[in-house]
GROMACS .gro file of C-alpha atoms in nm:
model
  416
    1UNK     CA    1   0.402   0.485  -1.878
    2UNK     CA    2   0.686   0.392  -1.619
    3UNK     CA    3   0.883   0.661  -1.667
    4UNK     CA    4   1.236   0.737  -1.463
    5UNK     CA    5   1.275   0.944  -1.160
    6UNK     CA    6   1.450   1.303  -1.097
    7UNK     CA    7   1.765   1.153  -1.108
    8UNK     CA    8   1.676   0.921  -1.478
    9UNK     CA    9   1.650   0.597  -1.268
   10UNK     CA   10   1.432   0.344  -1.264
   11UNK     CA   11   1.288   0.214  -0.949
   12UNK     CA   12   1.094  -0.112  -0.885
   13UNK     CA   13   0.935  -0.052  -0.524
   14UNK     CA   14   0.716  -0.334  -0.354
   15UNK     CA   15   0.347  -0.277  -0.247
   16UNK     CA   16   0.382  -0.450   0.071
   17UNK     CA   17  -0.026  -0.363   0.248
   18UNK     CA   18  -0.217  -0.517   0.522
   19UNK     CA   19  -0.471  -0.663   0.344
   20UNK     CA   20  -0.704  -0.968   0.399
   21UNK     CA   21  -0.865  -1.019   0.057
   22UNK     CA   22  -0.474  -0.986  -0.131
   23UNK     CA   23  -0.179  -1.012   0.106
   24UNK     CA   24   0.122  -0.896  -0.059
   25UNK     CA   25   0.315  -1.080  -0.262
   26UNK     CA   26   0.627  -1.028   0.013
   27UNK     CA   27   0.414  -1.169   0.293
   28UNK     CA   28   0.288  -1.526   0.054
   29UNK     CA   29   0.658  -1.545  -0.049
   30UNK     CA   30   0.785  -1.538   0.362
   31UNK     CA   31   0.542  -1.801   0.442
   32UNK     CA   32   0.693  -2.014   0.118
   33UNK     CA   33   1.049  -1.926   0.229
   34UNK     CA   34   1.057  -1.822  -0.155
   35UNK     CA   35   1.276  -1.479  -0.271
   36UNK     CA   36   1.019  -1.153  -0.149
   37UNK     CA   37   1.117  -0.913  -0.361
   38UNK     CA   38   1.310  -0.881  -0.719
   39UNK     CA   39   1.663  -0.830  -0.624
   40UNK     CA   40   1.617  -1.187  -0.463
   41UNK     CA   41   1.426  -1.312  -0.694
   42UNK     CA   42   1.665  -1.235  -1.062
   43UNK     CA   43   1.919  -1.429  -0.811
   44UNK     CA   44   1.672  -1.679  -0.736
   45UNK     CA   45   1.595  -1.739  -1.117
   46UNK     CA   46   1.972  -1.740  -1.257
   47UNK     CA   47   2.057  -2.030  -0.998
   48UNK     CA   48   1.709  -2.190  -1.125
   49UNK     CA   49   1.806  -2.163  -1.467
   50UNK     CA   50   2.167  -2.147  -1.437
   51UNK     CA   51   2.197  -1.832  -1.628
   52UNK     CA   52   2.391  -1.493  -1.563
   53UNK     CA   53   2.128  -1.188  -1.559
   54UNK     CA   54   2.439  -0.971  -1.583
   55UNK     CA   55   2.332  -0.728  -1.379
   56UNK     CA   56   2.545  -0.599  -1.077
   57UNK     CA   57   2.445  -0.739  -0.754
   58UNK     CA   58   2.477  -0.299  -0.618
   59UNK     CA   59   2.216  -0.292  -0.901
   60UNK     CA   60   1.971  -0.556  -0.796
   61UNK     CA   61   1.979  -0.355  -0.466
   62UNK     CA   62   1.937  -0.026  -0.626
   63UNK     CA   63   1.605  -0.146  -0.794
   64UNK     CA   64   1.431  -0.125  -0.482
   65UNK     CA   65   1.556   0.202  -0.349
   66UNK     CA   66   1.754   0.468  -0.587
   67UNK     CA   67   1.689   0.287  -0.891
   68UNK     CA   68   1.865   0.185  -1.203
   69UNK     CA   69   1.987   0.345  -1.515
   70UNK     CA   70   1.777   0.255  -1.853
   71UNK     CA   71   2.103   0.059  -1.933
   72UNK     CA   72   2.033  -0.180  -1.651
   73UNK     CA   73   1.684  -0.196  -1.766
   74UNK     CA   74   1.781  -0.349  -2.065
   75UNK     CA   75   1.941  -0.644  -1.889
   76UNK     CA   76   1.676  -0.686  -1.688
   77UNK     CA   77   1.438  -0.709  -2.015
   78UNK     CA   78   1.654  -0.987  -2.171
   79UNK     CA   79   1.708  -1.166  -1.874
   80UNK     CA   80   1.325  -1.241  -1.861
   81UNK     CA   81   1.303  -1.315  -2.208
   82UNK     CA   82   1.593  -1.570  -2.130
   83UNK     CA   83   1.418  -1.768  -1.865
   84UNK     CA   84   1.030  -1.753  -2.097
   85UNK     CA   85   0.892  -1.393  -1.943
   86UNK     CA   86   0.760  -1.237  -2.194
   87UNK     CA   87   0.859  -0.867  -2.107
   88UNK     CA   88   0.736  -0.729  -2.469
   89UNK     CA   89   0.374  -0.836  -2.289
   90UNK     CA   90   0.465  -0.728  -1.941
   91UNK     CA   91   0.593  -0.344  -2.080
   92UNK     CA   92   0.254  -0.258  -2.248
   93UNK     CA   93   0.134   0.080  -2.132
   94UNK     CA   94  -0.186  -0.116  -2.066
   95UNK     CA   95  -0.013  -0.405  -1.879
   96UNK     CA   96   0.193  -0.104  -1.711
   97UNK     CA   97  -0.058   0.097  -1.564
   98UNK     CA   98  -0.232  -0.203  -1.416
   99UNK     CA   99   0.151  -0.258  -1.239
  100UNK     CA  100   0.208   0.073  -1.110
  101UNK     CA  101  -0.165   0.231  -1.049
  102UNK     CA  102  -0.257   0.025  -0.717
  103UNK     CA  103   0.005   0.100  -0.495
  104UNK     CA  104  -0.179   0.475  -0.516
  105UNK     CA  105  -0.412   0.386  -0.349
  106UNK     CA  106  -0.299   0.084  -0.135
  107UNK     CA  107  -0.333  -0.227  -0.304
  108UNK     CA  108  -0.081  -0.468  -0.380
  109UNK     CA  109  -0.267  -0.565  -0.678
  110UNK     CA  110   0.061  -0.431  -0.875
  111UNK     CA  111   0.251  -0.708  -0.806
  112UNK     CA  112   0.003  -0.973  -0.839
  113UNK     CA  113  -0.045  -0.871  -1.124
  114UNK     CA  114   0.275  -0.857  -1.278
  115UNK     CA  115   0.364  -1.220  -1.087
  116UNK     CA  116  -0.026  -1.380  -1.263
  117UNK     CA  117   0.140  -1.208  -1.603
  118UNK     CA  118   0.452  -1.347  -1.630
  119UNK     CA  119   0.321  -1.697  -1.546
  120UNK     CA  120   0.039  -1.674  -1.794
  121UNK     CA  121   0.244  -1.563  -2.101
  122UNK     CA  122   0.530  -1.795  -2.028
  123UNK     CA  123   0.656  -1.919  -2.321
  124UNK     CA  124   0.723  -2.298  -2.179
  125UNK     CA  125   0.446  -2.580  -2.061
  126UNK     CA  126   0.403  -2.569  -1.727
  127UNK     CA  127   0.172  -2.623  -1.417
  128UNK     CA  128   0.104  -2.235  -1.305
  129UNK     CA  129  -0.057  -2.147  -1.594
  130UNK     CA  130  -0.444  -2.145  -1.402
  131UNK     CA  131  -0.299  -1.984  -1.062
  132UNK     CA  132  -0.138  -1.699  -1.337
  133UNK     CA  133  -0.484  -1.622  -1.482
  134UNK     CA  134  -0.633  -1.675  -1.086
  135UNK     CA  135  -0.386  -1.425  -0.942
  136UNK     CA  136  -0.470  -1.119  -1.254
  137UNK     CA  137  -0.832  -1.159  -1.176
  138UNK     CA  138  -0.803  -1.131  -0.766
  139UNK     CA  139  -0.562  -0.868  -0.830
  140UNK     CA  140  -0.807  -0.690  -1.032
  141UNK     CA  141  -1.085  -0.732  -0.794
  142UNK     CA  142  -0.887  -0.638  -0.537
  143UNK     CA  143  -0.787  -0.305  -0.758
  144UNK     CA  144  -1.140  -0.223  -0.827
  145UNK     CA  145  -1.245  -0.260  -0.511
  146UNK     CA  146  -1.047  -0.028  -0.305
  147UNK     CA  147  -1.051   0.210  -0.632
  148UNK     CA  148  -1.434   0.230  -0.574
  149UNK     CA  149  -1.422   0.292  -0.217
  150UNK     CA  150  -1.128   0.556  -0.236
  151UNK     CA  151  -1.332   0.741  -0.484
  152UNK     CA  152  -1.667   0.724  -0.285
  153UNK     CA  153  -1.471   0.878   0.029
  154UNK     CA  154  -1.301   1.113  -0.144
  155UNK     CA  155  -1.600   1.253  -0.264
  156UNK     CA  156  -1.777   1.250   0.090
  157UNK     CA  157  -2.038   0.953   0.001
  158UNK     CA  158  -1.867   0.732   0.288
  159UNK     CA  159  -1.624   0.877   0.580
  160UNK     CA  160  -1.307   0.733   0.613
  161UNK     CA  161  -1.310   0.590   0.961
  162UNK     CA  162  -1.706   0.489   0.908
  163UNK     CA  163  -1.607   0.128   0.893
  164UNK     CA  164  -1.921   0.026   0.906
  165UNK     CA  165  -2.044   0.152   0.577
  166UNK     CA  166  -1.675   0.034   0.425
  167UNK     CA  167  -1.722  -0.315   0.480
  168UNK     CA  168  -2.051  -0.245   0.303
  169UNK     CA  169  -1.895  -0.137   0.057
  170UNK     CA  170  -1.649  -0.396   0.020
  171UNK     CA  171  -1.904  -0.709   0.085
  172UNK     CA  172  -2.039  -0.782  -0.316
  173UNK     CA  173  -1.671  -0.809  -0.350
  174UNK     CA  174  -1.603  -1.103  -0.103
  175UNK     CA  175  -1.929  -1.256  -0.199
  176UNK     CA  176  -1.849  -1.301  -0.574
  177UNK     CA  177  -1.465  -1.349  -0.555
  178UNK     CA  178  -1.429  -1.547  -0.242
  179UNK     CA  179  -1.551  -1.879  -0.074
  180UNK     CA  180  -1.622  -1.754   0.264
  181UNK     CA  181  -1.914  -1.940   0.361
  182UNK     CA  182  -2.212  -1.681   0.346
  183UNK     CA  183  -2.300  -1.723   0.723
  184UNK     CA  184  -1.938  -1.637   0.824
  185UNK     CA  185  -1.955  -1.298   0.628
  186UNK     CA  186  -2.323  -1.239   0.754
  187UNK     CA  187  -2.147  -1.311   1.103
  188UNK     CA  188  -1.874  -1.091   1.020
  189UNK     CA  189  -2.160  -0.787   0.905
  190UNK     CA  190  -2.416  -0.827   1.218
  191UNK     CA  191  -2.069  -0.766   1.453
  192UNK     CA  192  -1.943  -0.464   1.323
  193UNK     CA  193  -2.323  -0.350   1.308
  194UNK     CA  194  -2.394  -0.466   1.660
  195UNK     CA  195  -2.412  -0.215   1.974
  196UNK     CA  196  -2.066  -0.078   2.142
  197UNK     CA  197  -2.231  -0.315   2.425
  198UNK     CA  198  -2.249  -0.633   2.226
  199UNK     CA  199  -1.894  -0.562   2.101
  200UNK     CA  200  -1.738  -0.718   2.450
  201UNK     CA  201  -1.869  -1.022   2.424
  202UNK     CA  202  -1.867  -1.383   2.611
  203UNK     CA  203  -1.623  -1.631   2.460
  204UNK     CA  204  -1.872  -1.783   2.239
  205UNK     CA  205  -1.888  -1.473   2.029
  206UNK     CA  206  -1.560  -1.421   2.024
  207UNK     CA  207  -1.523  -1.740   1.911
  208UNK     CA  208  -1.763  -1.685   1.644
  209UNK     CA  209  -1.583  -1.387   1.550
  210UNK     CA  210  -1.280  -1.572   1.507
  211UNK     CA  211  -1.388  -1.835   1.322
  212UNK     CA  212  -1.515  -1.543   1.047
  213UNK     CA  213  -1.203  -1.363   1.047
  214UNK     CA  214  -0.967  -1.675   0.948
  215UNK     CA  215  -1.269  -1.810   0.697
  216UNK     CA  216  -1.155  -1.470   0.539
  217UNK     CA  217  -0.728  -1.460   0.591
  218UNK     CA  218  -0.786  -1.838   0.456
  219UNK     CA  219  -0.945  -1.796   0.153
  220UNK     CA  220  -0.668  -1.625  -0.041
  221UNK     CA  221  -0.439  -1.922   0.026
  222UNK     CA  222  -0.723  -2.214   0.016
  223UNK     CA  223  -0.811  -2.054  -0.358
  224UNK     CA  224  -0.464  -2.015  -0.480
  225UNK     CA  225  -0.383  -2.382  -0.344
  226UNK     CA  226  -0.700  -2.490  -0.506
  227UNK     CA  227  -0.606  -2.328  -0.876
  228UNK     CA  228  -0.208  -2.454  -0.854
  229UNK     CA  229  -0.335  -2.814  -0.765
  230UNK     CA  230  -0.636  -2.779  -1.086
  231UNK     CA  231  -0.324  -2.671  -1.322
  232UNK     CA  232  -0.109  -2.979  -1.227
  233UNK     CA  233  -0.395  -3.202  -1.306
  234UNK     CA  234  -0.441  -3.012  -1.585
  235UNK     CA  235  -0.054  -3.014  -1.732
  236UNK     CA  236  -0.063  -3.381  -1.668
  237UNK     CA  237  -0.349  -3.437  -1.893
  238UNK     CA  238  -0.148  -3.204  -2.153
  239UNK     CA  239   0.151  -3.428  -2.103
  240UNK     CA  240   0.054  -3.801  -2.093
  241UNK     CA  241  -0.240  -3.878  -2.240
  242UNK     CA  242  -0.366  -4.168  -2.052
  243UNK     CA  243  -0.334  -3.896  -1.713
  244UNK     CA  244  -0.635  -4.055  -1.465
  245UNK     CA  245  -0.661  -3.834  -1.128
  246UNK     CA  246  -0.774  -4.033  -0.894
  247UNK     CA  247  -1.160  -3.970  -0.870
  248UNK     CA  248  -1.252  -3.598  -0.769
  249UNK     CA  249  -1.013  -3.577  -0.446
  250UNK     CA  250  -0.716  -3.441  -0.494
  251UNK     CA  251  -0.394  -3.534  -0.308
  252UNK     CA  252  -0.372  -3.176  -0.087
  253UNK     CA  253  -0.720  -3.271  -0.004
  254UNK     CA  254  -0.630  -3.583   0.149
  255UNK     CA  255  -0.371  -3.376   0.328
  256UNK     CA  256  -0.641  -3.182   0.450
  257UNK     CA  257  -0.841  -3.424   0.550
  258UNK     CA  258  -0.577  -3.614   0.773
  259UNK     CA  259  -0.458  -3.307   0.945
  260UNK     CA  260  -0.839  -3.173   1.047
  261UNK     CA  261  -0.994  -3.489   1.124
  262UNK     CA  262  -0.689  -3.742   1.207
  263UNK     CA  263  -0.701  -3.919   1.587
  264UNK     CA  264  -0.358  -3.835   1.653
  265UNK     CA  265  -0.329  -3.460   1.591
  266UNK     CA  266  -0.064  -3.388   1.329
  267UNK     CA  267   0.077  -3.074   1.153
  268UNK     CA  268   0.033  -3.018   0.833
  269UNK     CA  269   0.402  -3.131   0.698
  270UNK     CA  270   0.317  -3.450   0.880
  271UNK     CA  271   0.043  -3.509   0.713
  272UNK     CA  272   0.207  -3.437   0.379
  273UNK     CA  273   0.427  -3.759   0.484
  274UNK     CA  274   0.114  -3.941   0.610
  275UNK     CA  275  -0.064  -3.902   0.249
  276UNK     CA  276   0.273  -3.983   0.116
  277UNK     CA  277   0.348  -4.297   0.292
  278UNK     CA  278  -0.008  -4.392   0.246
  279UNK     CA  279  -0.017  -4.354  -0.151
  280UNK     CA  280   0.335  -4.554  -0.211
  281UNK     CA  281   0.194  -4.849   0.007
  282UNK     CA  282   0.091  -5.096  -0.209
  283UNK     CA  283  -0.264  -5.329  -0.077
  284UNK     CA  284  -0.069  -5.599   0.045
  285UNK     CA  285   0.286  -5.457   0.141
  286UNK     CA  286   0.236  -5.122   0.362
  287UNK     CA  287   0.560  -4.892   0.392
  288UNK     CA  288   0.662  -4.855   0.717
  289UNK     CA  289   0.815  -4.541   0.887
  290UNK     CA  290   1.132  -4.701   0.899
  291UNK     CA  291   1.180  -4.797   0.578
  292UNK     CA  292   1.043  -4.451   0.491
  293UNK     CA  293   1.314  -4.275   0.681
  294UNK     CA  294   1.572  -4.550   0.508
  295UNK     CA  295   1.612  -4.326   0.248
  296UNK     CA  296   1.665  -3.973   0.400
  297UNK     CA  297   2.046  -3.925   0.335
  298UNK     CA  298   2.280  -3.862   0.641
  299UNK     CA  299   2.549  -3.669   0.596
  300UNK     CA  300   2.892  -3.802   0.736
  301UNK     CA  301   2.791  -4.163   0.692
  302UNK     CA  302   3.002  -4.394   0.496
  303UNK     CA  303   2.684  -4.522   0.293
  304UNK     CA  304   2.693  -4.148   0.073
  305UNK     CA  305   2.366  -4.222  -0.129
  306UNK     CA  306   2.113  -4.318   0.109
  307UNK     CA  307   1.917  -4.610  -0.142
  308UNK     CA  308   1.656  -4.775   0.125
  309UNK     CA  309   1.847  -5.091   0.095
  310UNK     CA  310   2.251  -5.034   0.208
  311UNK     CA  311   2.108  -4.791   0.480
  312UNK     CA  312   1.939  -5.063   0.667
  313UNK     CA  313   2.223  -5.276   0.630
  314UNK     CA  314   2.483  -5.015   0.767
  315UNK     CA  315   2.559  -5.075   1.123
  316UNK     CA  316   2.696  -4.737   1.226
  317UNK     CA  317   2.699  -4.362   1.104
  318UNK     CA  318   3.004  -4.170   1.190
  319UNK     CA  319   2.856  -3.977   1.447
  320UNK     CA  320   2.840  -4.301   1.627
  321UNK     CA  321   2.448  -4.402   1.562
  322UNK     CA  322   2.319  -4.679   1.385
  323UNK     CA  323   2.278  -4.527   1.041
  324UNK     CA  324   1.919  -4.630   1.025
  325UNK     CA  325   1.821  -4.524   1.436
  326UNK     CA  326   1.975  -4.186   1.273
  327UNK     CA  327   1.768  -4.142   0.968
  328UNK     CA  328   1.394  -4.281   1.157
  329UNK     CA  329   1.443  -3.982   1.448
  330UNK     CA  330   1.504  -3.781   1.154
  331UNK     CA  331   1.208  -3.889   1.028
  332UNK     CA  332   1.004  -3.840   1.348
  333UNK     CA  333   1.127  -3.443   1.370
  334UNK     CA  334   1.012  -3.397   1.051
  335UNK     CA  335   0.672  -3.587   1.148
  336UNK     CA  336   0.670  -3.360   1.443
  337UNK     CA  337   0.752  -3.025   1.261
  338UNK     CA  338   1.103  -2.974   1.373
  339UNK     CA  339   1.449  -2.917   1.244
  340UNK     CA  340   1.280  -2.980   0.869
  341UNK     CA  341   1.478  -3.071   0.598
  342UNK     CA  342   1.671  -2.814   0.313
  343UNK     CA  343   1.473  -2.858  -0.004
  344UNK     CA  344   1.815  -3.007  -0.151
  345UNK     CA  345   1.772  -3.266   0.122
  346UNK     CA  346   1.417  -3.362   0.125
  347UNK     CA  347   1.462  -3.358  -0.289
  348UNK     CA  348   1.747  -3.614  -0.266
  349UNK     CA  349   1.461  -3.809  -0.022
  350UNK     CA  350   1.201  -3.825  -0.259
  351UNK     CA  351   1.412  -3.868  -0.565
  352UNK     CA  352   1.530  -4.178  -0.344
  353UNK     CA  353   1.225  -4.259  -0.231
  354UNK     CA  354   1.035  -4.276  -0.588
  355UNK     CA  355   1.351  -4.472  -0.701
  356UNK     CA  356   1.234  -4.736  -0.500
  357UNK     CA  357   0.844  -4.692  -0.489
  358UNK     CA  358   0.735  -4.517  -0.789
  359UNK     CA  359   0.841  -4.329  -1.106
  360UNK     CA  360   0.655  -4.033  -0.945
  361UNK     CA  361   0.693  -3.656  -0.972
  362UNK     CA  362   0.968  -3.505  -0.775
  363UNK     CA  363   0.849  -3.129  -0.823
  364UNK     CA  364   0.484  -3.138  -0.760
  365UNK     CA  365   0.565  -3.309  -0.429
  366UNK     CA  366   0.846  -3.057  -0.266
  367UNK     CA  367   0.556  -2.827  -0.390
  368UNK     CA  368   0.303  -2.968  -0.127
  369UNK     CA  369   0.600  -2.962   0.142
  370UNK     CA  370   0.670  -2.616   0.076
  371UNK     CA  371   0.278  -2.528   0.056
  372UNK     CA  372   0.261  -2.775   0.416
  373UNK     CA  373   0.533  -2.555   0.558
  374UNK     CA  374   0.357  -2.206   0.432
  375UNK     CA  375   0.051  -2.312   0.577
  376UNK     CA  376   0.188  -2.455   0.936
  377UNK     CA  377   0.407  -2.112   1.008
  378UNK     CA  378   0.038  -1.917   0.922
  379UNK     CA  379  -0.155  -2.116   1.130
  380UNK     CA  380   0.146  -2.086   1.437
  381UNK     CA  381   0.125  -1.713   1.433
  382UNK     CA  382  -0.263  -1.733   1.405
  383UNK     CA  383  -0.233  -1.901   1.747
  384UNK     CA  384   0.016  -1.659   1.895
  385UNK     CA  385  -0.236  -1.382   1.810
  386UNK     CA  386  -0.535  -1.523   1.991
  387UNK     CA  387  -0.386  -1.709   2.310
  388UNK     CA  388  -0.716  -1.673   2.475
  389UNK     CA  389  -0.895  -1.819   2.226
  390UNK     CA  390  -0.960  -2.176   2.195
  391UNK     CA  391  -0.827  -2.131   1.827
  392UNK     CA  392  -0.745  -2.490   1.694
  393UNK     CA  393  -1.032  -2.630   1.657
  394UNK     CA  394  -1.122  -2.306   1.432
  395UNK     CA  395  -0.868  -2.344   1.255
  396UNK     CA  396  -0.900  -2.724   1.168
  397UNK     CA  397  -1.256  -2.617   1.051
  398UNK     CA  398  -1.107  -2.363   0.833
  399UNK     CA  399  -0.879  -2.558   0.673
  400UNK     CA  400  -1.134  -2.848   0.644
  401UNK     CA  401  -1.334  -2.659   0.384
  402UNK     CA  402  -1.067  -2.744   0.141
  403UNK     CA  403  -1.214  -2.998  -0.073
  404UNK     CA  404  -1.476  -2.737  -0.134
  405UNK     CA  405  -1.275  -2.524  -0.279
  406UNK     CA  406  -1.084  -2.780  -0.524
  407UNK     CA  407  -1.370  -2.902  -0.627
  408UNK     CA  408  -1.561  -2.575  -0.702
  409UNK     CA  409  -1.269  -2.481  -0.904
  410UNK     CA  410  -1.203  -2.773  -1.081
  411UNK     CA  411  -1.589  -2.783  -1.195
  412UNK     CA  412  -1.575  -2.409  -1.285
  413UNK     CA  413  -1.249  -2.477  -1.560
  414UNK     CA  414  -1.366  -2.797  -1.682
  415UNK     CA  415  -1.711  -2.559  -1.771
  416UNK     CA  416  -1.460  -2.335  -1.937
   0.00000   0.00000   0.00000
């Protein structure tokens, strides 16, 4: 059970380990520019809900480190029963052990599984409800995995620095739960088995090498993307009845599609606005980038509520553009992933925007910009690991494969 420490505190402290097959729950929520660990997040969720946890902000901070009292504790349980987290589920000795177990051995299944918990048994109708049940069952592959492989070396069967014979070890796992093309993992195997000789190799095998390691640091995101994008499809149908998605492609894979195989190379927020601009232009009438960017509001201009119509008729901001010049270069940072917008902002765009063009949903779409985002800042660091590699054209590939996995998925749950 999660019992208290020498001192009678309680102490919350985040698995944060290098792992390919489960990054922690820290590292997904840096990429997202989301709260990384609870402290953050019970202030993240009383602004959300607009709700006082009532717990002292030294005791948010003491969660991580020295702990809290079991007084504290008992805030902390009604506060999640306040925003739908069903704690009485959470707190189960079963539930419990599977929270606090895998950091013992270095997983960071812990927290997945508490996060893929707490969405599942949420009390309220949402979209997250098939990532939830996704994240429990990679966090319990992820648990029985290394469990198996701890116990094998601890009992001499494999050596710990064999890696060799770990990776065997840890292959079935990536070949049921994953969607790592079976060549790329064969790829991945025949390396690590090759000679000390054959491991300095000419740029085509590094290449190759490459190109298996980031099938594998991809799939966690490309299946979680995959299962959040099923579920919105999915609460749709739950909430209007004559839902259609629009054949088997999904928006995100249109997003995909534009930013791998577009003639004018894009990022991927760009192409977020490129699918965007695309779906809200009507056969006949096309929305341009101008009047796109007419509805971006500019603060300091004398037109306060950017509407797509007074802002092209507004000669001058008061920082001494033409309010319209202002909002299009805007526009064209944003295009060009630079100075990006606050969410408040680019929500008061869309919310514009959809005014105008569209009774759409507000939410789901600052989801794909935020996802965008996540997914250019990955792919930026990927590059400033491998400088000598010719690593874009990898990573287009990569990210290609997308439809793949949306599809697989969405077959899978309609089967279930």
């Amino acid at each position: 059970m999660f019992k208290p420490n020498k001192d009678g505190k309680y102490v919350f402290p985040p698995s944060h380990f290098t792992s390919i097959f489960l990054p922690s729950t820290a590292e997904v929520a840096r990429l997202l520019q989301l709260p990384e660990n609870i402290p953050q997040q019970i202030t993240f969720f009383e602004r959300a809900y607009q709700t006082n946890s009532k717990i002292a902000k030294s005791s948010k901070a003491n969660l991580l480190t020295q702990g809290v009292s079991l007084k504290t504790l008992g805030k902390l349980y009604q506060f999640g029963e306040n925003i739908s987290v069903s704690f009485k589920v959470l707190f189960t000795k079963a539930n419990l052990l599977k929270l606090l177990r895998p950091a013992k051995i270095g997983s960071n299944a812990g927290d997945w599984f508490a996060l893929g918990l707490g969405i599942s048994t949420n009390k309220n109708d949402h979209e997250f409800f098939t990532l939830g049940d996704w994240l429990i069952s990679r966090s319990e592959a992820d648990y029985v995995m290394l469990k198996t492989v701890k116990k094998q070396i601890k009992i001499g069967v494999i050596d710990k620095n064999d890696y060799i014979t770990i990776w065997q070890a840890l292959l079935p796992t990536w070949q049921h739960y994953s969607l790592v093309p079976p060549e790329q993992l064969a790829y991945y195997t025949s390396y690590l088995n090759a000679s000390d000789a054959l491991k300095s190799p000419p740029d085509d095998t590094h290449q190759r090498l490459y190109e298996a390691v980031y099938h594998m640091i991809f799939d966690f995101y490309l299946t979680a993307i995959a299962h959040y994008e099923v579920g919105l499809y999915q609460y749709y149908q739950r909430k209007f009845d004559t839902f259609e998605s629009d054949g088997e492609t999904s928006f995100f894979s249109k997003i995909m599609d534009t930013f791998a195989h577009s003639d004018v190379k894009c990022c991927c927020y760009e192409a977020v606005l490129i699918e965007l601009k695309r779906f809200l232009s009507s056969g006949d009438s096309e929305l341009s980038w101008r009047a796109m960017a007419a509805f971006i509001p500019i603060r300091n201009s004398t037109d306060t509520q950017a509407d797509g119509k007074n802002a092209l008729q507004e000669p001058l901001s008061k920082s001494g553009y033409r309010l319209i010049d202002e909002q299009y270069n805007q526009l064209k940072d944003w295009r060009n992933g630079a100075n990006l917008p606050s969410e408040t902002k680019l929500e008061a765009f869309l919310t514009a925007l959809f005014n105008q063009h569209g009774n759409y949903d507000v939410q789901a779409v600052l989801n794909y910009f935020r996802i965008a985002r996540a997914i250019d800042i990955k792919l930026h660091e990927c590059v400033k690991l491998t400088p000598n590699i010719h690593i874009t054209s990898i990573l287009e590939k990569v990210l290609a494969r997308y439809p793949i996995y949306f599809e697989h998925y969405r077959t899978a749950l309609i089967k279930k």
